[in-house]
Amino acid sequence: MKCLKLFVLLAATAVSHAMAAGDVDAGKEKSQPCAACHGPDGNSPSGEWPSLAGQGEKYLVEQIQAFKAGDRQNALMAPMVANLSEQDMADLAAYFSAQTIKVGQADPELVEEGERIYRGGVIADGIPACSGCHGPAGEGVDAAGFPSLAGQHAQYLEIQLKAFRAAGRGDLGDNVVKRTNDPQEMMRTVAAKMSDAEIKAVASFLNGLSTGE
């Protein structure tokens, strides 16, 4: 845990490169092609796609860069970001970050287990508390590039956790979705230890969590 906190501190204070300052108004204009999947105000109408409203600017820029570089694979996102400049990315991130996410409804049967894992981890299985990096209210740590998770679609969170898990476990197969753009393989390491039931519970809990809690 001490090592994890040290990494968070270093990540938050290190400057790998200067990020362009984003303009909210310009970002709103540029966000129109994003609206079909992510919603005009960053609240996605489909659980399959992430809501971007209220997400940290640093994280958003890093993910767009990852899609453009091919470090994060998605057939729909690749052509959408192919011609974006660094300024475009910063403007989009500024706009979506300034919006307010619409919190969902957690499954009452999963809330207790999901909260227990999120706040305390599963010590016996070596699973750390998610709140250590994503904050007690799921607000994330934007300076370190750790995303906000509060209010995010449960379906999307499940998809991403399973993608990290598949990469962490080295699952094979052309149809296996994997995600490998996490710093120091942190998410791959954690997700590899999680069961389907644990992933589902945490995802549901986060969907109903508000950063104001």
mmCIF file of C-alpha atoms in Angstrom:
data_model
loop_
_atom_site.group_PDB
_atom_site.id
_atom_site.type_symbol
_atom_site.label_atom_id
_atom_site.label_comp_id
_atom_site.label_asym_id
_atom_site.label_seq_id
_atom_site.Cartn_x
_atom_site.Cartn_y
_atom_site.Cartn_z
ATOM 1 C CA MET A 1 0.000 0.000 0.000
ATOM 2 C CA LYS A 2 2.891 2.373 0.799
ATOM 3 C CA CYS A 3 4.363 1.692 -2.649
ATOM 4 C CA LEU A 4 1.004 2.387 -4.274
ATOM 5 C CA LYS A 5 0.639 5.698 -2.434
ATOM 6 C CA LEU A 6 4.173 6.649 -3.440
ATOM 7 C CA PHE A 7 3.386 5.900 -7.071
ATOM 8 C CA VAL A 8 0.249 8.043 -6.898
ATOM 9 C CA LEU A 9 2.267 10.915 -5.433
ATOM 10 C CA LEU A 10 4.989 10.644 -8.055
ATOM 11 C CA ALA A 11 2.481 10.330 -10.881
ATOM 12 C CA ALA A 12 0.622 13.374 -9.637
ATOM 13 C CA THR A 13 3.745 15.542 -9.463
ATOM 14 C CA ALA A 14 5.721 14.300 -12.453
ATOM 15 C CA VAL A 15 5.373 16.229 -15.707
ATOM 16 C CA SER A 16 6.007 13.999 -18.701
ATOM 17 C CA HIS A 17 5.051 16.649 -21.248
ATOM 18 C CA ALA A 18 3.230 19.971 -21.396
ATOM 19 C CA MET A 19 -0.466 19.476 -22.039
ATOM 20 C CA ALA A 20 -2.202 22.120 -24.120
ATOM 21 C CA ALA A 21 -4.735 24.242 -22.261
ATOM 22 C CA GLY A 22 -8.233 23.287 -23.307
ATOM 23 C CA ASP A 23 -11.070 25.650 -24.231
ATOM 24 C CA VAL A 24 -14.541 24.570 -23.089
ATOM 25 C CA ASP A 25 -16.448 26.469 -25.788
ATOM 26 C CA ALA A 26 -14.210 25.176 -28.549
ATOM 27 C CA GLY A 27 -14.554 21.686 -27.101
ATOM 28 C CA LYS A 28 -18.335 21.912 -27.218
ATOM 29 C CA GLU A 29 -18.212 22.673 -30.936
ATOM 30 C CA LYS A 30 -15.735 19.891 -31.589
ATOM 31 C CA SER A 31 -17.726 17.380 -29.528
ATOM 32 C CA GLN A 32 -20.621 17.114 -31.965
ATOM 33 C CA PRO A 33 -19.307 13.928 -33.660
ATOM 34 C CA CYS A 34 -18.913 12.373 -30.187
ATOM 35 C CA ALA A 35 -22.553 12.905 -29.229
ATOM 36 C CA ALA A 36 -23.982 9.794 -30.896
ATOM 37 C CA CYS A 37 -22.112 7.466 -28.537
ATOM 38 C CA HIS A 38 -21.216 9.674 -25.572
ATOM 39 C CA GLY A 39 -24.190 12.040 -25.491
ATOM 40 C CA PRO A 40 -24.206 15.798 -26.244
ATOM 41 C CA ASP A 41 -23.397 16.562 -22.598
ATOM 42 C CA GLY A 42 -21.077 13.620 -22.094
ATOM 43 C CA ASN A 43 -23.721 11.321 -20.615
ATOM 44 C CA SER A 44 -23.781 8.258 -22.827
ATOM 45 C CA PRO A 45 -27.233 6.939 -23.794
ATOM 46 C CA SER A 46 -25.877 3.381 -23.941
ATOM 47 C CA GLY A 47 -24.349 1.345 -21.138
ATOM 48 C CA GLU A 48 -21.832 -0.058 -23.592
ATOM 49 C CA TRP A 49 -20.123 3.299 -24.080
ATOM 50 C CA PRO A 50 -18.656 5.450 -21.294
ATOM 51 C CA SER A 51 -20.093 8.676 -20.017
ATOM 52 C CA LEU A 52 -17.377 11.327 -20.274
ATOM 53 C CA ALA A 53 -19.102 14.024 -18.233
ATOM 54 C CA GLY A 54 -17.065 15.080 -15.211
ATOM 55 C CA GLN A 55 -14.107 12.937 -16.200
ATOM 56 C CA GLY A 56 -10.601 14.264 -15.513
ATOM 57 C CA GLU A 57 -8.976 16.221 -18.345
ATOM 58 C CA LYS A 58 -5.630 14.473 -18.061
ATOM 59 C CA TYR A 59 -7.237 11.037 -18.235
ATOM 60 C CA LEU A 60 -9.403 11.985 -21.219
ATOM 61 C CA VAL A 61 -6.450 13.363 -23.169
ATOM 62 C CA GLU A 62 -4.359 10.284 -22.380
ATOM 63 C CA GLN A 63 -7.103 7.942 -23.582
ATOM 64 C CA ILE A 64 -7.627 9.844 -26.834
ATOM 65 C CA GLN A 65 -3.864 9.740 -27.390
ATOM 66 C CA ALA A 66 -3.869 6.002 -26.698
ATOM 67 C CA PHE A 67 -6.643 5.383 -29.232
ATOM 68 C CA LYS A 68 -4.821 7.478 -31.827
ATOM 69 C CA ALA A 69 -1.494 5.714 -31.238
ATOM 70 C CA GLY A 70 -3.118 2.274 -31.259
ATOM 71 C CA ASP A 71 -2.142 1.576 -27.666
ATOM 72 C CA ARG A 72 -5.827 1.174 -26.897
ATOM 73 C CA GLN A 73 -7.829 -0.717 -29.492
ATOM 74 C CA ASN A 74 -11.361 0.142 -30.590
ATOM 75 C CA ALA A 75 -12.617 -0.027 -34.165
ATOM 76 C CA LEU A 76 -15.069 2.835 -33.666
ATOM 77 C CA MET A 77 -12.743 5.183 -31.813
ATOM 78 C CA ALA A 78 -9.715 4.799 -34.096
ATOM 79 C CA PRO A 79 -11.153 6.707 -37.082
ATOM 80 C CA MET A 80 -12.797 9.293 -34.825
ATOM 81 C CA VAL A 81 -9.496 10.381 -33.276
ATOM 82 C CA ALA A 82 -7.191 9.852 -36.249
ATOM 83 C CA ASN A 83 -7.081 13.517 -37.280
ATOM 84 C CA LEU A 84 -7.343 15.156 -33.868
ATOM 85 C CA SER A 85 -4.561 17.567 -32.904
ATOM 86 C CA GLU A 86 -3.240 17.973 -29.377
ATOM 87 C CA GLN A 87 -5.307 21.157 -29.110
ATOM 88 C CA ASP A 88 -8.434 19.332 -30.272
ATOM 89 C CA MET A 89 -7.878 16.702 -27.586
ATOM 90 C CA ALA A 90 -7.373 19.342 -24.895
ATOM 91 C CA ASP A 91 -10.507 21.228 -25.952
ATOM 92 C CA LEU A 92 -12.647 18.076 -25.943
ATOM 93 C CA ALA A 93 -11.285 17.070 -22.558
ATOM 94 C CA ALA A 94 -11.989 20.523 -21.124
ATOM 95 C CA TYR A 95 -15.588 20.450 -22.361
ATOM 96 C CA PHE A 96 -16.473 16.976 -21.138
ATOM 97 C CA SER A 97 -14.701 17.500 -17.823
ATOM 98 C CA ALA A 98 -16.864 20.587 -17.210
ATOM 99 C CA GLN A 99 -20.107 18.616 -17.595
ATOM 100 C CA THR A 100 -21.975 16.803 -14.809
ATOM 101 C CA ILE A 101 -22.402 13.054 -14.880
ATOM 102 C CA LYS A 102 -25.847 11.595 -14.323
ATOM 103 C CA VAL A 103 -25.581 8.966 -11.592
ATOM 104 C CA GLY A 104 -27.289 5.635 -12.218
ATOM 105 C CA GLN A 105 -28.996 3.113 -9.960
ATOM 106 C CA ALA A 106 -26.996 0.377 -8.246
ATOM 107 C CA ASP A 107 -28.465 -3.104 -7.866
ATOM 108 C CA PRO A 108 -29.599 -3.287 -4.208
ATOM 109 C CA GLU A 109 -28.480 -6.912 -4.025
ATOM 110 C CA LEU A 110 -24.929 -6.010 -5.069
ATOM 111 C CA VAL A 111 -24.363 -2.739 -3.213
ATOM 112 C CA GLU A 112 -22.976 -4.202 0.017
ATOM 113 C CA GLU A 113 -20.443 -6.478 -1.659
ATOM 114 C CA GLY A 114 -19.491 -3.846 -4.223
ATOM 115 C CA GLU A 115 -18.872 -1.219 -1.578
ATOM 116 C CA ARG A 116 -16.894 -3.664 0.560
ATOM 117 C CA ILE A 117 -14.554 -4.469 -2.325
ATOM 118 C CA TYR A 118 -14.283 -0.870 -3.503
ATOM 119 C CA ARG A 119 -13.442 0.534 -0.083
ATOM 120 C CA GLY A 120 -11.585 -2.382 1.482
ATOM 121 C CA GLY A 121 -10.489 -4.731 -1.272
ATOM 122 C CA VAL A 122 -10.296 -8.482 -0.755
ATOM 123 C CA ILE A 123 -7.263 -8.980 1.435
ATOM 124 C CA ALA A 124 -7.313 -12.771 1.239
ATOM 125 C CA ASP A 125 -7.012 -12.638 -2.553
ATOM 126 C CA GLY A 126 -4.539 -9.776 -2.722
ATOM 127 C CA ILE A 127 -7.075 -7.344 -4.200
ATOM 128 C CA PRO A 128 -6.439 -3.784 -2.952
ATOM 129 C CA ALA A 129 -9.160 -1.243 -2.273
ATOM 130 C CA CYS A 130 -10.189 0.533 -5.483
ATOM 131 C CA SER A 131 -10.614 3.738 -3.476
ATOM 132 C CA GLY A 132 -6.847 3.917 -2.990
ATOM 133 C CA CYS A 133 -6.447 5.224 -6.541
ATOM 134 C CA HIS A 134 -9.972 6.251 -7.516
ATOM 135 C CA GLY A 135 -10.886 8.136 -4.343
ATOM 136 C CA PRO A 136 -13.353 7.425 -1.523
ATOM 137 C CA ALA A 137 -16.225 8.862 -3.565
ATOM 138 C CA GLY A 138 -15.013 7.540 -6.910
ATOM 139 C CA GLU A 139 -13.822 10.987 -7.949
ATOM 140 C CA GLY A 140 -10.454 9.786 -9.264
ATOM 141 C CA VAL A 141 -7.105 11.572 -9.069
ATOM 142 C CA ASP A 142 -6.863 13.638 -12.224
ATOM 143 C CA ALA A 143 -3.319 14.879 -11.601
ATOM 144 C CA ALA A 144 -2.173 11.257 -11.710
ATOM 145 C CA GLY A 145 -4.446 10.343 -14.607
ATOM 146 C CA PHE A 146 -6.589 8.031 -12.478
ATOM 147 C CA PRO A 147 -10.166 8.243 -13.766
ATOM 148 C CA SER A 148 -13.343 9.173 -11.983
ATOM 149 C CA LEU A 149 -15.622 6.122 -11.757
ATOM 150 C CA ALA A 150 -18.623 7.453 -9.834
ATOM 151 C CA GLY A 151 -21.828 7.240 -11.862
ATOM 152 C CA GLN A 152 -20.186 5.389 -14.739
ATOM 153 C CA HIS A 153 -22.271 2.782 -16.571
ATOM 154 C CA ALA A 154 -21.986 -0.616 -14.891
ATOM 155 C CA GLN A 155 -21.915 -2.413 -18.247
ATOM 156 C CA TYR A 156 -18.980 -0.326 -19.477
ATOM 157 C CA LEU A 157 -17.063 -0.812 -16.233
ATOM 158 C CA GLU A 158 -17.566 -4.571 -16.456
ATOM 159 C CA ILE A 159 -16.291 -4.613 -20.042
ATOM 160 C CA GLN A 160 -13.154 -2.672 -19.117
ATOM 161 C CA LEU A 161 -12.386 -4.689 -15.977
ATOM 162 C CA LYS A 162 -12.731 -7.922 -17.929
ATOM 163 C CA ALA A 163 -10.491 -6.521 -20.670
ATOM 164 C CA PHE A 164 -7.821 -5.666 -18.087
ATOM 165 C CA ARG A 165 -8.305 -9.117 -16.540
ATOM 166 C CA ALA A 166 -7.889 -10.886 -19.876
ATOM 167 C CA ALA A 167 -4.634 -9.018 -20.469
ATOM 168 C CA GLY A 168 -3.417 -9.637 -16.930
ATOM 169 C CA ARG A 169 -4.112 -13.359 -17.160
ATOM 170 C CA GLY A 170 -2.724 -13.656 -20.662
ATOM 171 C CA ASP A 171 -5.986 -15.050 -22.028
ATOM 172 C CA LEU A 172 -5.664 -16.213 -25.620
ATOM 173 C CA GLY A 173 -8.009 -16.036 -28.578
ATOM 174 C CA ASP A 174 -8.781 -13.563 -31.366
ATOM 175 C CA ASN A 175 -12.157 -12.706 -29.858
ATOM 176 C CA VAL A 176 -10.787 -11.924 -26.395
ATOM 177 C CA VAL A 177 -10.885 -8.184 -25.727
ATOM 178 C CA LYS A 178 -7.780 -7.008 -23.909
ATOM 179 C CA ARG A 179 -6.718 -3.651 -22.524
ATOM 180 C CA THR A 180 -3.088 -2.908 -21.782
ATOM 181 C CA ASN A 181 -2.679 0.873 -21.499
ATOM 182 C CA ASP A 182 -2.695 1.018 -17.686
ATOM 183 C CA PRO A 183 0.374 2.572 -15.961
ATOM 184 C CA GLN A 184 2.721 -0.020 -14.448
ATOM 185 C CA GLU A 185 0.138 -2.729 -15.322
ATOM 186 C CA MET A 186 -1.724 -1.790 -12.145
ATOM 187 C CA MET A 187 -5.222 -2.503 -13.440
ATOM 188 C CA ARG A 188 -4.139 -5.729 -15.141
ATOM 189 C CA THR A 189 -2.614 -6.958 -11.898
ATOM 190 C CA VAL A 190 -5.698 -6.162 -9.841
ATOM 191 C CA ALA A 191 -8.347 -7.307 -12.326
ATOM 192 C CA ALA A 192 -6.545 -10.610 -12.909
ATOM 193 C CA LYS A 193 -7.458 -11.568 -9.342
ATOM 194 C CA MET A 194 -11.136 -10.656 -9.600
ATOM 195 C CA SER A 195 -14.040 -13.019 -10.269
ATOM 196 C CA ASP A 196 -16.985 -12.208 -12.515
ATOM 197 C CA ALA A 197 -19.163 -11.749 -9.428
ATOM 198 C CA GLU A 198 -16.711 -9.308 -7.821
ATOM 199 C CA ILE A 199 -16.425 -7.292 -11.033
ATOM 200 C CA LYS A 200 -20.193 -7.118 -11.389
ATOM 201 C CA ALA A 201 -20.675 -6.008 -7.786
ATOM 202 C CA VAL A 202 -18.065 -3.239 -7.953
ATOM 203 C CA ALA A 203 -19.367 -2.002 -11.307
ATOM 204 C CA SER A 204 -22.933 -1.833 -10.013
ATOM 205 C CA PHE A 205 -21.883 -0.030 -6.831
ATOM 206 C CA LEU A 206 -19.970 2.581 -8.806
ATOM 207 C CA ASN A 207 -22.875 3.210 -11.168
ATOM 208 C CA GLY A 208 -24.932 4.402 -8.199
ATOM 209 C CA LEU A 209 -22.110 6.311 -6.482
ATOM 210 C CA SER A 210 -21.984 10.099 -6.537
ATOM 211 C CA THR A 211 -18.793 12.127 -6.102
ATOM 212 C CA GLY A 212 -20.749 14.171 -3.590
ATOM 213 C CA GLU A 213 -21.050 11.195 -1.211
#
